[in-house]
Short mmCIF file of C-alpha atoms in Angstrom, two decimals:
data_model
loop_
_atom_site.label_atom_id
_atom_site.label_comp_id
_atom_site.label_asym_id
_atom_site.label_seq_id
_atom_site.Cartn_x
_atom_site.Cartn_y
_atom_site.Cartn_z
CA MET A 28 114.93 81.34 89.04
CA PRO A 29 114.21 79.91 85.59
CA ASN A 30 113.62 82.53 82.98
CA SER A 31 112.95 82.68 79.27
CA SER A 32 115.93 83.73 77.16
CA ASP A 33 114.15 86.71 75.63
CA ARG A 34 113.77 88.75 78.82
CA ARG A 35 115.59 89.64 81.99
CA PRO A 36 114.19 88.64 85.41
CA THR A 37 112.02 91.35 86.94
CA VAL A 38 112.64 92.67 90.45
CA ALA A 39 110.34 94.77 92.63
CA VAL A 40 111.09 96.50 95.93
CA TRP A 41 108.22 97.31 98.28
CA LYS A 42 107.90 99.48 101.38
CA PHE A 43 105.61 98.90 104.34
CA ALA A 44 105.99 100.43 107.84
CA SER A 45 109.70 101.19 108.11
CA CYS A 46 112.38 103.88 108.03
CA ASP A 47 113.56 103.03 104.46
CA GLY A 48 117.02 102.09 105.78
CA CYS A 49 117.06 98.66 104.17
CA GLN A 50 116.04 100.08 100.79
CA LEU A 51 118.87 102.61 101.15
CA THR A 52 121.23 99.69 101.80
CA LEU A 53 120.28 98.38 98.37
CA LEU A 54 121.02 101.76 96.79
CA ASP A 55 124.30 101.92 98.72
CA CYS A 56 125.50 98.74 97.00
CA GLU A 57 126.78 101.04 94.23
CA ASP A 58 129.15 98.96 92.04
CA GLU A 59 127.41 95.71 92.93
CA LEU A 60 124.03 97.24 92.13
CA LEU A 61 125.23 98.35 88.71
CA ALA A 62 126.32 94.80 87.93
CA ILE A 63 123.00 93.39 89.16
CA ALA A 64 121.06 95.98 87.17
CA GLU A 65 122.64 94.64 83.98
CA GLN A 66 121.15 91.23 84.71
CA VAL A 67 117.66 92.21 85.87
CA GLU A 68 114.88 94.65 85.12
CA VAL A 69 113.97 96.70 88.20
CA SER A 70 110.25 97.05 87.53
CA HIS A 71 109.09 98.67 90.77
CA PHE A 72 111.28 100.55 93.27
CA LEU A 73 109.71 103.85 94.30
CA GLU A 74 112.66 104.74 96.53
CA ALA A 75 114.78 104.93 93.37
CA SER A 76 112.32 105.85 90.61
CA SER A 77 108.69 106.88 90.17
CA ALA A 78 108.47 104.60 87.13
CA SER A 79 106.61 101.39 87.85
CA ALA A 80 105.77 98.47 85.58
CA PRO A 81 102.95 96.08 86.46
CA GLY A 82 103.76 92.56 87.61
CA PRO A 83 104.09 89.72 87.84
CA TYR A 84 107.64 89.96 89.22
CA ASP A 85 110.24 87.22 89.45
CA LEU A 86 111.60 88.53 92.76
CA SER A 87 110.10 90.95 95.28
CA LEU A 88 112.08 92.46 98.15
CA VAL A 89 109.80 93.67 100.94
CA GLU A 90 110.85 96.14 103.64
CA GLY A 91 108.65 97.04 106.61
CA SER A 92 106.00 95.53 108.84
CA VAL A 93 102.23 95.35 108.60
CA THR A 94 100.68 98.04 110.83
CA THR A 95 97.46 99.12 109.09
CA PRO A 96 94.44 97.41 107.53
CA GLN A 97 95.64 98.74 104.17
CA ASP A 98 99.03 97.08 104.70
CA ALA A 99 97.34 93.76 105.41
CA GLU A 100 95.49 93.98 102.08
CA ARG A 101 98.43 95.27 100.06
CA ILE A 102 100.82 92.48 101.13
CA GLN A 103 98.33 89.96 99.74
CA HIS A 104 98.59 91.69 96.37
CA VAL A 105 102.40 91.78 96.55
CA ARG A 106 102.49 88.06 97.26
CA ALA A 107 100.08 87.33 94.41
CA VAL A 108 102.25 89.13 91.83
CA SER A 109 105.61 87.81 93.13
CA ARG A 110 107.15 84.52 92.11
CA ARG A 111 109.66 84.79 94.98
CA LEU A 112 109.20 87.06 98.00
CA VAL A 113 112.12 87.97 100.27
CA THR A 114 111.64 90.08 103.38
CA ILE A 115 114.51 92.43 104.24
CA GLY A 116 115.24 93.92 107.64
CA ALA A 117 113.97 93.63 111.20
CA CYS A 118 110.67 95.36 110.44
CA ALA A 119 109.75 92.87 107.73
CA THR A 120 111.12 89.80 109.51
CA ALA A 121 110.10 90.55 113.11
CA GLY A 122 107.76 93.55 113.21
CA GLY A 123 110.51 96.10 113.86
CA ILE A 124 110.92 98.54 116.72
CA GLN A 125 107.35 99.70 116.06
CA ALA A 126 106.24 96.35 117.46
CA LEU A 127 106.77 97.88 120.91
CA ARG A 128 103.08 98.75 120.48
CA ASN A 129 102.38 95.02 120.86
CA HIS A 130 103.20 95.34 124.57
CA ALA A 131 101.03 98.40 125.23
CA ASP A 132 97.78 100.17 124.38
CA VAL A 133 98.05 101.55 120.85
CA ALA A 134 95.18 103.97 121.52
CA GLU A 135 97.23 105.54 124.30
CA PHE A 136 100.18 105.99 121.92
CA GLN A 137 97.90 107.62 119.35
CA ALA A 138 96.52 110.06 121.90
CA VAL A 139 100.00 111.11 122.98
CA VAL A 140 101.48 111.48 119.48
CA TYR A 141 98.64 112.81 117.33
CA ALA A 142 96.47 115.90 117.83
CA ARG A 143 93.59 114.10 116.06
CA PRO A 144 94.02 110.38 116.76
CA ASP A 145 90.57 109.77 115.30
CA TYR A 146 92.14 110.37 111.87
CA ILE A 147 94.56 107.46 112.36
CA ASP A 148 93.60 104.04 111.02
CA THR A 149 96.03 101.56 112.49
CA LEU A 150 96.24 98.04 113.84
CA ALA A 151 96.86 97.24 117.48
CA THR A 152 100.01 95.31 116.57
CA SER A 153 102.95 95.50 114.20
CA THR A 154 103.59 92.12 112.61
CA PRO A 155 106.17 90.63 110.24
CA ILE A 156 105.30 89.90 106.63
CA SER A 157 105.45 86.15 107.30
CA ALA A 158 102.46 86.49 109.64
CA HIS A 159 100.33 87.35 106.62
CA VAL A 160 101.73 85.58 103.54
CA PRO A 161 104.23 82.83 102.72
CA VAL A 162 107.80 84.13 102.52
CA ASP A 163 110.58 82.47 100.53
CA PHE A 164 113.49 83.91 102.52
CA GLU A 165 114.06 86.30 105.44
CA LEU A 166 117.10 88.57 105.50
CA ARG A 167 117.71 89.89 109.01
CA GLY A 168 119.19 93.15 110.26
CA CYS A 169 118.50 96.75 111.24
CA PRO A 170 119.56 97.63 108.65
CA ILE A 171 120.46 94.62 106.54
CA ASP A 172 124.04 93.94 105.50
CA ARG A 173 124.79 94.91 101.88
CA ARG A 174 126.94 91.83 101.28
CA GLN A 175 124.16 89.54 102.41
CA LEU A 176 121.65 91.43 100.27
CA VAL A 177 123.80 91.01 97.16
CA GLU A 178 124.16 87.31 97.98
CA VAL A 179 120.39 86.85 98.26
CA ILE A 180 119.68 88.62 94.97
CA THR A 181 122.40 86.82 93.02
CA ALA A 182 121.41 83.47 94.54
CA TYR A 183 117.85 83.78 93.28
CA LEU A 184 119.05 84.95 89.89
CA ALA A 185 121.24 81.84 89.73
CA GLY A 186 118.42 79.57 90.91
CA ARG A 187 120.06 78.49 94.15
CA THR A 188 119.45 78.91 97.88
CA PRO A 189 121.12 81.99 99.45
CA ASP A 190 124.23 81.18 101.47
CA ILE A 191 123.54 83.20 104.62
CA PRO A 192 125.13 82.03 107.91
CA ALA A 193 122.86 80.94 110.73
CA HIS A 194 125.42 81.17 113.53
CA SER A 195 125.64 83.84 116.22
CA VAL A 196 127.57 87.11 116.43
CA CYS A 197 130.11 85.37 118.70
CA PHE A 198 131.40 83.51 115.65
CA GLU A 199 131.99 86.82 113.87
CA CYS A 200 133.88 88.18 116.88
CA LYS A 201 136.22 85.20 116.69
CA GLN A 202 136.61 85.64 112.93
CA ARG A 203 137.82 89.22 113.31
CA GLY A 204 139.88 88.52 116.42
CA THR A 205 137.76 90.64 118.74
CA VAL A 206 138.20 89.97 122.44
CA CYS A 207 134.90 88.98 124.09
CA VAL A 208 133.58 92.08 125.85
CA THR A 209 131.66 89.95 128.34
CA VAL A 210 134.61 87.80 129.35
CA ALA A 211 137.14 90.64 129.33
CA HIS A 212 135.07 93.47 130.80
CA GLY A 213 131.81 92.03 132.12
CA THR A 214 129.86 93.99 129.50
CA PRO A 215 126.32 92.66 128.88
CA CYS A 216 126.14 91.48 125.26
CA LEU A 217 123.46 89.78 123.17
CA GLY A 218 126.04 88.33 120.80
CA PRO A 219 125.60 84.71 121.93
CA VAL A 220 121.89 84.72 121.01
CA THR A 221 121.92 87.10 118.02
CA HIS A 222 122.00 86.13 114.36
CA ALA A 223 125.27 86.92 112.57
CA GLY A 224 125.47 89.38 109.68
CA CYS A 225 126.66 92.70 111.03
CA GLY A 226 130.33 91.73 111.22
CA ALA A 227 130.27 92.11 115.03
CA ILE A 228 130.63 95.88 114.79
CA CYS A 229 129.64 96.82 118.35
CA PRO A 230 131.92 94.37 120.19
CA ALA A 231 134.80 95.57 117.99
CA TYR A 232 134.34 98.96 119.70
CA ASP A 233 134.03 97.49 123.21
CA ARG A 234 130.24 97.66 123.24
CA GLY A 235 127.84 94.81 123.79
CA CYS A 236 125.72 93.53 120.90
CA TYR A 237 122.23 95.07 120.78
CA GLY A 238 120.58 92.22 118.89
CA CYS A 239 119.97 94.14 115.64
CA PHE A 240 119.85 90.94 113.56
CA GLY A 241 117.38 89.15 115.81
CA PRO A 242 117.66 85.77 117.51
CA SER A 243 120.05 83.25 116.00
CA ASN A 244 118.90 79.78 115.02
CA SER A 245 120.24 78.24 118.22
CA THR A 246 119.19 80.59 121.01
CA ASN A 247 119.10 79.35 124.59
CA LEU A 248 117.69 82.37 126.37
CA PRO A 249 116.80 80.58 129.64
CA SER A 250 120.51 79.82 130.08
CA PHE A 251 121.68 83.15 128.68
CA ILE A 252 119.61 85.59 130.74
CA PRO A 253 121.28 84.62 134.05
CA LEU A 254 124.55 85.81 132.46
CA LEU A 255 122.99 89.22 131.83
CA ARG A 256 121.98 89.34 135.48
CA ARG A 257 125.48 88.34 136.51
CA ASP A 258 126.81 91.30 134.53
CA GLY A 259 124.61 93.79 136.37
CA MET A 260 121.23 93.82 134.62
CA ASP A 261 117.99 93.76 136.60
CA THR A 262 114.62 92.58 135.28
CA LEU A 263 113.72 95.85 133.53
CA ASP A 264 117.18 96.05 131.97
CA VAL A 265 116.78 92.56 130.53
CA VAL A 266 113.30 93.37 129.20
CA ARG A 267 114.53 96.59 127.59
CA VAL A 268 117.46 94.94 125.84
CA LEU A 269 115.18 92.26 124.41
CA ARG A 270 112.57 94.78 123.32
CA THR A 271 114.36 96.81 120.71
CA PHE A 272 114.71 96.18 116.98
CA ASN A 273 113.34 92.64 117.14
CA THR A 274 110.95 92.90 120.07
CA ALA A 275 108.31 90.73 118.37
CA ALA A 276 110.71 87.95 117.35
CA PRO A 277 109.15 84.91 119.07
CA GLU A 278 112.24 84.03 121.11
CA PHE A 279 112.86 87.57 122.37
CA ASP A 280 109.16 88.20 122.92
CA ALA A 281 108.64 85.05 124.99
CA ALA A 282 111.76 85.70 127.07
CA SER A 283 110.81 89.32 127.83
CA ARG A 284 107.29 88.34 128.86
CA LYS A 285 108.65 85.61 131.12
CA GLU A 286 110.99 88.11 132.76
CA LEU A 287 108.07 90.38 133.65
CA GLU A 288 106.28 87.41 135.22
CA ARG A 289 109.13 86.80 137.67
#
């Protein structure tokens, strides 16, 4: 990220429809964040400070999905004032768990949840940021991994491409010496088709992977789903496990729809 010598690069952090967990991950970086803060000017980050400087910004981190007409307009502005735009978390990269609305009638949800649904102005779907504007990099996770976040920020400050692995959670299990829960116990696990980044936390505690980081770059769901069935899942079980944090990720979405067509 080239920058003139008389100023520090400017960073902005934006929230759309989300739980704020990925922004909190940034705040939880603690020592690393202090070091980064010495090298950049955080110009807009309402989770941390009410102070906000106008753009343009050298790097924008965007959390959350687009769920309202106002969101759809605001992300255009964010893109226009951002030299680099990085989406962080499952909501921003795949629509988030709120994208479950994409498989149902949003008006029905509104009627159940709100006493006056006529006051609610929302879209029928929850969509990732990349569905609306060009994105320079997507950082997966629900929430994101702090180490990967620091890598992305420092990479852009150094003017290089972030070094984020594209392999599956299975690789991380092998790295930490975790016995495969599927092979050893017949536990259904999304590890083989899920993007690495969490450190394989769930399998380390004898639980199957839930797919928090979304589909890996080499998913083969048509071959994988029969393994879930072998381990005791029926059609609805398979659909439910694919429709969680990354329900709108194209690979998971297509596979879940195909299951319901069986």
